PDB file of C-alpha atoms in Angstrom:
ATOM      1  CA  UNK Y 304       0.000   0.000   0.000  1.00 45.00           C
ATOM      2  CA  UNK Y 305       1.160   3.526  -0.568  1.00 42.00           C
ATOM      3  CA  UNK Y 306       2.493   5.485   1.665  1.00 46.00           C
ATOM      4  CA  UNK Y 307       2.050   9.456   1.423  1.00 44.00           C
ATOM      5  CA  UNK Y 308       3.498  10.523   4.614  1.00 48.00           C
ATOM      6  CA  UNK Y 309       6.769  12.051   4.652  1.00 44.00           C
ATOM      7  CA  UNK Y 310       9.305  11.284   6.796  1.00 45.00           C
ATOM      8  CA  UNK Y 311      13.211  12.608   7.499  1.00 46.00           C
ATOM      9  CA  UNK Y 312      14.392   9.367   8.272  1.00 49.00           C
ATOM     10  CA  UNK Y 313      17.808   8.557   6.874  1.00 54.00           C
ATOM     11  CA  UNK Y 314      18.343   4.836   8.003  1.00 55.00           C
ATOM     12  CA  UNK Y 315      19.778   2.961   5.603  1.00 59.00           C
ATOM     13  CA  UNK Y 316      21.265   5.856   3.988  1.00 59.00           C
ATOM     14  CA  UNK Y 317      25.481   6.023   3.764  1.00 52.00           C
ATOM     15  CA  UNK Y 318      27.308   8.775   5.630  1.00 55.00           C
ATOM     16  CA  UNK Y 319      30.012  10.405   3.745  1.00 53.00           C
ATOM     17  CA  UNK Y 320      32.665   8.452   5.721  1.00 59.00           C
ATOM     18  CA  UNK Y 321      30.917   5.075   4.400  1.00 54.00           C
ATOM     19  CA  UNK Y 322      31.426   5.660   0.505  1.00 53.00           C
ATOM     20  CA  UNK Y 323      34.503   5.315  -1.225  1.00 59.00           C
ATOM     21  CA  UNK Y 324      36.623   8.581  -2.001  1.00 58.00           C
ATOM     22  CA  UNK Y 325      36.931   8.056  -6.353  1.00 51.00           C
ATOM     23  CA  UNK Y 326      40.603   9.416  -6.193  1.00 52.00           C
ATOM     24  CA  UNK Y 327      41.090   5.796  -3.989  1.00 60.00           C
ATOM     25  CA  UNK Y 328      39.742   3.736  -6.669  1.00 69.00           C
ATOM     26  CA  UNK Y 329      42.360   2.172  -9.160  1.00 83.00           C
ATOM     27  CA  UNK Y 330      42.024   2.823 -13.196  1.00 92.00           C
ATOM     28  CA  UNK Y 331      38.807   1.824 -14.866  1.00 91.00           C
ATOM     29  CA  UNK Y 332      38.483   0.564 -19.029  1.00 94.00           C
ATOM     30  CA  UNK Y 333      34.960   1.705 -19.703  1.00 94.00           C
ATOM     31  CA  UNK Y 334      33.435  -0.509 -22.537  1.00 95.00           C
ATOM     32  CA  UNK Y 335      32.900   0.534 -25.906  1.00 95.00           C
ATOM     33  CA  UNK Y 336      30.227   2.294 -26.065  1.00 95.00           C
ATOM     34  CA  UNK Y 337      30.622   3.942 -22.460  1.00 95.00           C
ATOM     35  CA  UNK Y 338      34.148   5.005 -24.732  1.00 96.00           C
ATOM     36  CA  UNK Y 339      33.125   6.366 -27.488  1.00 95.00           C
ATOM     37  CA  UNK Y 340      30.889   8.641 -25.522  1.00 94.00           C
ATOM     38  CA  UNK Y 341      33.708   9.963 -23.518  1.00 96.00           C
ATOM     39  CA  UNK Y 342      35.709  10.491 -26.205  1.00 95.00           C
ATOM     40  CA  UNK Y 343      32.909  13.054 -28.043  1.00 93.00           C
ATOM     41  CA  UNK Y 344      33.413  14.932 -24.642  1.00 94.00           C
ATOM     42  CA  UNK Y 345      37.025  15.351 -24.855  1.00 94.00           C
ATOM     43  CA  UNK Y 346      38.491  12.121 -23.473  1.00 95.00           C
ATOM     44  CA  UNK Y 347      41.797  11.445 -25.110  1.00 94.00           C
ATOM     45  CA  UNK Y 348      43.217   8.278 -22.961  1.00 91.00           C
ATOM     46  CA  UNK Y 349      41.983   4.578 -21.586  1.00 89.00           C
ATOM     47  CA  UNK Y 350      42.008   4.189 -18.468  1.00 94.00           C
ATOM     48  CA  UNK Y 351      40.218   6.364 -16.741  1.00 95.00           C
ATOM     49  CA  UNK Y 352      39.297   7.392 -12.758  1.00 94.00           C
ATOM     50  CA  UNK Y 353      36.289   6.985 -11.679  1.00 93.00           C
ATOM     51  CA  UNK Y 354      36.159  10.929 -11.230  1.00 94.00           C
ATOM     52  CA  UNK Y 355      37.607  11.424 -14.632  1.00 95.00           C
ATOM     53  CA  UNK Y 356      34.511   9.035 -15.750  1.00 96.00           C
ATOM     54  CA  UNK Y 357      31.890  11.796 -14.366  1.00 96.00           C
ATOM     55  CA  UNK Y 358      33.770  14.836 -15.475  1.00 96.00           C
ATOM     56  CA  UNK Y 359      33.599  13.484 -19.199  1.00 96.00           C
ATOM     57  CA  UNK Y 360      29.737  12.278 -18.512  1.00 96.00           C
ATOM     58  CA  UNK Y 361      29.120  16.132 -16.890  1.00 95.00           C
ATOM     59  CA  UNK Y 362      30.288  17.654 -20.328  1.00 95.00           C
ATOM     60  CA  UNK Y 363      29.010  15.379 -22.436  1.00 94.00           C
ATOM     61  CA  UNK Y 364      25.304  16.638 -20.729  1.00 94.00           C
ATOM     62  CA  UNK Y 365      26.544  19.689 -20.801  1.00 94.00           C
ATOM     63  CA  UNK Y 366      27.099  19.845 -24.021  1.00 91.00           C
ATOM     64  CA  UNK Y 367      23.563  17.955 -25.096  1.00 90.00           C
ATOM     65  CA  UNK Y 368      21.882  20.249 -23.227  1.00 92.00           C
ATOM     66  CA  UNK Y 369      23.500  23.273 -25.280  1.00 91.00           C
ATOM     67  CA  UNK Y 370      23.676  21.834 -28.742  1.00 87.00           C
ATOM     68  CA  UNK Y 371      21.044  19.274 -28.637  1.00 78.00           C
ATOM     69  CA  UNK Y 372      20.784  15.797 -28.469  1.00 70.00           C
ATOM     70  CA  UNK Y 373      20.766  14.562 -32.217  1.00 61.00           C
ATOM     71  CA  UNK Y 374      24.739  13.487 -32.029  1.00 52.00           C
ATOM     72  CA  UNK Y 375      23.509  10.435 -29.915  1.00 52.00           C
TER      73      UNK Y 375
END
């Protein structure tokens, strides 16, 4: 059944000290077509951070957002 009361209760939710920092995490090799996407942002090299993973996803939307979406 649905519930429409609203509540503030975070259990279950992960503190900041609980989640991985990205610069900790060791080189990724996206797939193909997770690739090819990064590289119409501006990627030029394989493999990637994790954090260099969402700054190439960021201006990829970014750039969507400003020129359209019919590249994709």
């Amino acid at each position: 059944m649905y519930n429409s009361k609203m509540t503030s209760d975070t259990d279950g939710a992960l503190s900041t000290s609980q989640m991985p920092a990205l610069e900790q995490e060791g080189p990724v090799r996206p797939e193909p077509l997770l690739l090819n996407l990064l590289k119409l942002a501006g990627a030029q090299k394989d493999p990637f951070t994790t954090k260099e993973i969402l700054f190439y996803l960021g201006q990829y939307i970014i750039n969507c957002l400003t020129t359209g979406v019919e590249g994709i």
